[in-house]
């Protein structure tokens, strides 16, 4: 029985890795706006959540704080984001999306929607709903367990 569980885990890891590789490759090709996918995701988080601390971005994107700092530096240099120190605690760095960043995301939204359509076109609507349910369940479980 343990061997079957190991085989299932290996298969899940293999197909997740292959799907992510295809997704990132295609997304990178479609994002010809000059923004790498990691910067796109950071801007998307800012649009969804408003001004955020770098530590919040690291948690949201599940990357390290130095990686967030590096991405934020590039976005600030390009005019897509602004950085400011928290008024009550100058050690805390806040990042905000700029109008230029919002414009860039609006242009990329259509490309992202096309990518979702392209990537999942082989699934029936019921399969898409089931996949969404299973992915949500896995992520929510991990989120709760990781906080414990």
XYZ file of N, CA and C in Angstrom:
444
model
N 0.825 -1.193 0.000
C 0.000 0.000 0.000
C 0.866 1.253 0.000
N 1.944 1.228 0.806
C 2.857 2.372 0.868
C 3.470 2.650 -0.503
N 3.768 1.584 -1.246
C 4.358 1.717 -2.576
C 3.392 2.431 -3.528
N 2.100 2.140 -3.435
C 1.104 2.819 -4.269
C 1.048 4.307 -3.939
N 1.140 4.644 -2.653
C 1.143 6.045 -2.238
C 2.357 6.777 -2.768
N 3.499 6.115 -2.743
C 4.728 6.697 -3.271
C 4.601 6.911 -4.772
N 4.037 5.937 -5.484
C 3.842 6.073 -6.930
C 2.903 7.239 -7.244
N 1.803 7.354 -6.493
C 0.860 8.458 -6.709
C 1.542 9.798 -6.449
N 2.338 9.881 -5.398
C 3.050 11.121 -5.088
C 4.025 11.486 -6.201
N 4.727 10.495 -6.716
C 5.672 10.729 -7.807
C 4.939 11.209 -9.057
N 3.802 10.603 -9.350
C 3.008 11.016 -10.510
C 2.482 12.438 -10.342
N 1.993 12.768 -9.162
C 1.499 14.118 -8.901
C 2.631 15.122 -9.080
N 3.794 14.813 -8.503
C 4.935 15.725 -8.624
C 5.334 15.886 -10.085
N 5.392 14.810 -10.820
C 5.787 14.847 -12.231
C 4.829 15.713 -13.046
N 3.535 15.474 -12.922
C 2.566 16.210 -13.735
C 2.418 17.655 -13.291
N 2.571 17.914 -12.009
C 2.550 19.302 -11.531
C 3.737 20.062 -12.098
N 4.907 19.451 -12.033
C 6.125 20.082 -12.559
C 5.995 20.359 -14.055
N 5.513 19.364 -14.825
C 5.355 19.553 -16.267
C 4.318 20.635 -16.585
N 3.207 20.635 -15.852
C 2.178 21.652 -16.079
C 2.718 23.039 -15.771
N 3.440 23.168 -14.664
C 3.996 24.478 -14.301
C 5.032 24.930 -15.322
N 5.834 24.015 -15.817
C 6.842 24.365 -16.827
C 6.153 24.893 -18.090
N 5.097 24.200 -18.540
C 4.352 24.662 -19.716
C 3.695 26.009 -19.452
N 3.084 26.131 -18.272
C 2.385 27.368 -17.913
C 3.351 28.550 -17.926
N 4.471 28.408 -17.250
C 5.432 29.511 -17.146
C 6.030 29.836 -18.507
N 6.337 28.826 -19.288
C 6.887 29.054 -20.619
C 5.906 29.822 -21.489
N 4.664 29.397 -21.483
C 3.646 30.066 -22.309
C 3.339 31.463 -21.775
N 3.244 31.597 -20.470
C 2.951 32.899 -19.866
C 4.079 33.882 -20.173
N 5.308 33.422 -20.069
C 6.451 34.280 -20.359
C 6.413 34.728 -21.814
N 6.063 33.816 -22.717
C 5.967 34.167 -24.129
C 4.865 35.167 -24.413
N 3.771 35.082 -23.659
C 2.639 35.984 -23.887
C 2.833 37.342 -23.221
N 3.671 37.403 -22.202
C 3.900 38.656 -21.491
C 5.055 39.420 -22.139
N 4.815 39.875 -23.323
C 5.869 40.583 -24.048
C 5.875 42.059 -23.696
N 5.306 42.400 -22.576
C 5.242 43.787 -22.129
C 6.563 44.210 -21.514
N 7.479 43.262 -21.403
C 8.757 43.558 -20.778
C 8.777 43.206 -19.305
N 7.713 42.608 -18.812
C 7.657 42.223 -17.403
C 7.841 40.718 -17.270
N 8.866 40.292 -16.552
C 8.977 38.858 -16.256
C 7.772 38.412 -15.420
N 7.482 37.132 -15.475
C 6.288 36.607 -14.816
C 6.275 36.895 -13.317
N 7.450 36.870 -12.666
C 7.495 37.124 -11.228
C 7.060 38.567 -10.927
N 7.473 39.505 -11.763
C 7.066 40.900 -11.576
C 5.569 41.049 -11.836
N 5.067 40.331 -12.822
C 3.632 40.342 -13.106
C 2.846 39.893 -11.879
N 3.270 38.786 -11.265
C 2.562 38.271 -10.098
C 2.630 39.243 -8.913
N 3.761 39.920 -8.749
C 3.870 40.896 -7.667
C 2.903 42.058 -7.914
N 2.865 42.566 -9.140
C 1.928 43.647 -9.464
C 0.485 43.190 -9.288
N 0.211 41.968 -9.687
C -1.143 41.423 -9.536
C -1.544 41.382 -8.056
N -0.603 41.020 -7.192
C -0.880 41.013 -5.743
C -1.158 42.413 -5.227
N -0.407 43.394 -5.716
C -0.629 44.775 -5.292
C -1.983 45.291 -5.775
N -2.346 44.939 -7.001
C -3.648 45.368 -7.514
C -4.771 44.754 -6.683
N -4.623 43.492 -6.327
C -5.673 42.799 -5.574
C -5.761 43.251 -4.123
N -4.622 43.572 -3.509
C -4.583 43.836 -2.070
C -4.283 45.275 -1.687
N -3.902 46.108 -2.651
C -3.515 47.480 -2.322
C -2.083 47.512 -1.811
N -1.727 48.579 -1.182
C -0.373 48.739 -0.644
C -0.058 47.603 0.321
N 1.138 47.036 0.168
C 1.524 45.898 1.002
C 2.945 46.065 1.514
N 3.198 45.503 2.694
C 4.567 45.418 3.199
C 5.312 44.359 2.392
N 6.613 44.519 2.286
C 7.416 43.529 1.563
C 7.248 42.141 2.177
N 7.154 42.067 3.485
C 6.983 40.768 4.146
C 5.640 40.135 3.766
N 4.597 40.943 3.609
C 3.292 40.428 3.177
C 3.376 39.893 1.747
N 4.088 40.621 0.898
C 4.272 40.159 -0.481
C 5.023 38.830 -0.509
N 6.045 38.703 0.321
C 6.804 37.455 0.380
C 5.889 36.300 0.787
N 5.036 36.529 1.771
C 4.095 35.493 2.202
C 3.092 35.165 1.107
N 2.545 36.188 0.485
C 1.534 35.997 -0.556
C 2.099 35.255 -1.753
N 3.285 35.649 -2.179
C 3.903 35.049 -3.362
C 4.702 33.790 -3.045
N 4.870 33.528 -1.760
C 5.621 32.373 -1.275
C 7.048 32.372 -1.829
N 7.689 33.532 -1.678
C 9.095 33.691 -2.049
C 9.802 34.374 -0.884
N 11.113 34.465 -0.961
C 11.874 35.055 0.136
C 11.770 36.578 0.120
N 12.037 37.182 1.257
C 12.036 38.637 1.361
C 13.082 39.271 0.437
N 14.307 38.723 0.346
C 15.264 39.293 -0.616
C 14.762 39.226 -2.063
N 14.034 38.158 -2.410
C 13.476 38.055 -3.770
C 12.435 39.144 -4.007
N 11.596 39.418 -2.998
C 10.605 40.496 -3.111
C 11.316 41.832 -3.273
N 12.343 42.056 -2.486
C 13.102 43.309 -2.568
C 13.670 43.499 -3.968
N 14.242 42.440 -4.524
C 14.799 42.497 -5.871
C 13.721 42.818 -6.910
N 12.577 42.128 -6.836
C 11.482 42.377 -7.769
C 10.949 43.800 -7.618
N 10.771 44.228 -6.372
C 10.264 45.581 -6.123
C 11.228 46.635 -6.662
N 12.520 46.411 -6.484
C 13.510 47.359 -7.014
C 13.343 47.533 -8.519
N 13.169 46.440 -9.222
C 13.005 46.494 -10.680
C 11.699 47.179 -11.078
N 10.630 46.889 -10.348
C 9.344 47.526 -10.655
C 9.380 49.022 -10.363
N 10.025 49.405 -9.275
C 10.177 50.827 -8.944
C 11.015 51.522 -10.016
N 12.103 50.896 -10.427
C 12.975 51.487 -11.460
C 12.221 51.676 -12.772
N 11.284 50.767 -13.083
C 10.500 50.869 -14.310
C 9.285 51.763 -14.195
N 9.019 52.260 -12.973
C 7.864 53.126 -12.773
C 6.546 52.386 -12.569
N 6.609 51.058 -12.389
C 5.402 50.252 -12.208
C 4.925 50.218 -10.755
N 5.814 50.543 -9.839
C 5.485 50.511 -8.412
C 6.251 51.616 -7.706
N 5.788 51.938 -6.514
C 6.477 52.909 -5.659
C 6.728 52.255 -4.319
N 7.795 52.720 -3.688
C 8.154 52.197 -2.382
C 8.148 53.367 -1.399
N 7.668 53.113 -0.204
C 7.668 54.141 0.838
C 7.846 53.463 2.187
N 8.392 54.207 3.131
C 8.526 53.679 4.492
C 7.238 53.935 5.248
N 6.894 53.002 6.106
C 5.728 53.138 6.959
C 5.928 54.356 7.870
N 4.885 55.172 8.009
C 5.008 56.403 8.793
C 5.255 56.150 10.275
N 4.726 55.054 10.804
C 4.888 54.779 12.230
C 6.120 53.933 12.536
N 6.598 53.182 11.551
C 7.781 52.350 11.745
C 8.618 52.418 10.473
N 9.633 53.238 10.473
C 10.437 53.492 9.280
C 11.170 52.243 8.775
N 11.260 51.222 9.608
C 11.915 49.984 9.169
C 11.045 49.204 8.188
N 9.747 49.441 8.224
C 8.805 48.705 7.377
C 8.697 49.404 6.021
N 8.928 48.632 4.959
C 8.854 49.164 3.597
C 7.518 48.740 2.983
N 6.810 49.733 2.437
C 5.523 49.499 1.799
C 5.702 49.626 0.286
N 4.981 48.820 -0.470
C 5.043 48.874 -1.928
C 3.625 49.109 -2.445
N 3.516 50.028 -3.410
C 2.226 50.397 -4.002
C 2.343 50.340 -5.515
N 1.305 49.897 -6.178
C 1.286 49.894 -7.636
C 1.008 51.309 -8.131
N 1.629 51.687 -9.230
C 1.440 53.022 -9.810
C 0.420 52.938 -10.947
N -0.038 54.093 -11.441
C -0.921 54.078 -12.619
C -0.276 53.349 -13.809
N 1.020 53.508 -13.987
C 1.714 52.792 -15.071
C 1.636 51.278 -14.849
N 1.772 50.845 -13.601
C 1.651 49.427 -13.286
C 0.254 48.904 -13.550
N -0.756 49.701 -13.196
C -2.146 49.311 -13.461
C -2.409 49.212 -14.956
N -1.879 50.166 -15.718
C -2.042 50.125 -17.178
C -1.403 48.869 -17.761
N -0.213 48.544 -17.285
C 0.476 47.351 -17.772
C -0.350 46.095 -17.472
N -0.921 46.021 -16.272
C -1.726 44.847 -15.916
C -2.980 44.753 -16.772
N -3.615 45.894 -17.035
C -4.815 45.877 -17.883
C -4.490 45.311 -19.268
N -3.340 45.693 -19.798
C -2.922 45.162 -21.102
C -2.654 43.664 -21.034
N -2.147 43.218 -19.901
C -1.786 41.807 -19.751
C -2.958 40.919 -19.358
N -4.034 41.510 -18.832
C -5.188 40.722 -18.396
C -5.756 39.863 -19.523
N -5.884 40.448 -20.694
C -6.440 39.706 -21.827
C -5.525 38.545 -22.208
N -4.224 38.789 -22.187
C -3.273 37.724 -22.507
C -3.331 36.609 -21.464
N -3.499 36.982 -20.216
C -3.599 35.978 -19.151
C -4.871 35.143 -19.321
N -5.979 35.803 -19.665
C -7.235 35.085 -19.885
C -7.103 34.121 -21.068
N -6.421 34.567 -22.123
C -6.181 33.693 -23.281
C -5.347 32.482 -22.873
N -4.389 32.700 -21.997
C -3.541 31.606 -21.539
C -4.352 30.573 -20.767
N -5.217 31.019 -19.887
C -6.050 30.089 -19.119
C -6.897 29.259 -20.079
N -7.502 29.937 -21.052
C -8.324 29.241 -22.057
C -7.480 28.218 -22.830
N -6.303 28.629 -23.271
C -5.418 27.749 -24.042
C -4.980 26.548 -23.218
N -4.582 26.799 -21.967
C -3.997 25.751 -21.141
C -4.999 24.664 -20.797
N -6.231 25.048 -20.515
C -7.224 24.085 -20.038
C -8.235 23.678 -21.103
N -7.984 23.993 -22.377
C -8.965 23.724 -23.430
C -9.267 22.240 -23.627
N -8.399 21.368 -23.192
C -8.635 19.933 -23.343
C -9.565 19.345 -22.300
N -9.981 20.158 -21.329
C -10.862 19.663 -20.263
C -12.311 20.051 -20.528
N -13.198 19.171 -20.129
C -14.637 19.472 -20.175
C -14.966 20.427 -19.024
N -16.080 21.171 -19.117
C -16.435 22.101 -18.029
C -16.501 21.437 -16.650
N -17.041 20.250 -16.569
C -17.112 19.550 -15.284
C -15.732 19.185 -14.762
N -14.830 18.834 -15.657
C -13.455 18.511 -15.263
C -12.730 19.759 -14.767
N -12.978 20.882 -15.424
C -12.375 22.137 -14.996
C -12.850 22.501 -13.592
N -14.139 22.335 -13.339
C -14.691 22.626 -12.009
C -14.082 21.696 -10.959
N -13.932 20.419 -11.306
C -13.344 19.455 -10.369
C -11.871 19.768 -10.104
N -11.132 20.117 -11.142
C -9.732 20.485 -10.973
C -9.610 21.706 -10.069
N -10.443 22.704 -10.301
C -10.439 23.908 -9.474
C -10.732 23.559 -8.023
N -11.722 22.701 -7.800
C -12.082 22.291 -6.437
C -10.912 21.587 -5.749
N -10.257 20.686 -6.462
C -9.142 19.943 -5.875
C -7.937 20.843 -5.600
N -7.622 21.735 -6.517
C -6.507 22.664 -6.292
C -6.790 23.573 -5.099
N -8.011 24.098 -5.030
C -8.389 24.958 -3.903
C -8.267 24.184 -2.594
N -8.746 22.957 -2.571
C -8.688 22.129 -1.365
C -7.252 21.908 -0.923
N -6.367 21.592 -1.865
C -4.957 21.356 -1.535
C -4.301 22.620 -0.994
N -4.548 23.741 -1.640
C -3.942 25.008 -1.204
C -4.480 25.426 0.159
N -5.791 25.333 0.352
C -6.375 25.711 1.641
C -5.861 24.813 2.760
N -5.730 23.529 2.507
C -5.199 22.603 3.511
C -3.773 22.987 3.887
N -2.935 23.234 2.884
C -1.545 23.601 3.147
C -1.475 24.926 3.893
N -2.320 25.878 3.529
C -2.307 27.183 4.181
C -2.614 27.038 5.666
N -3.611 26.245 5.998
C -3.979 26.025 7.399
C -2.869 25.263 8.123
N -2.374 24.184 7.526
C -1.334 23.366 8.155
C -0.045 24.159 8.366
N 0.310 25.004 7.409
C 1.554 25.766 7.526
C 1.479 26.836 8.611
N 0.262 27.250 8.976
C 0.104 28.240 10.044
C 0.177 27.592 11.418
N -0.052 26.266 11.468
C -0.015 25.544 12.761
C 1.387 25.412 13.286
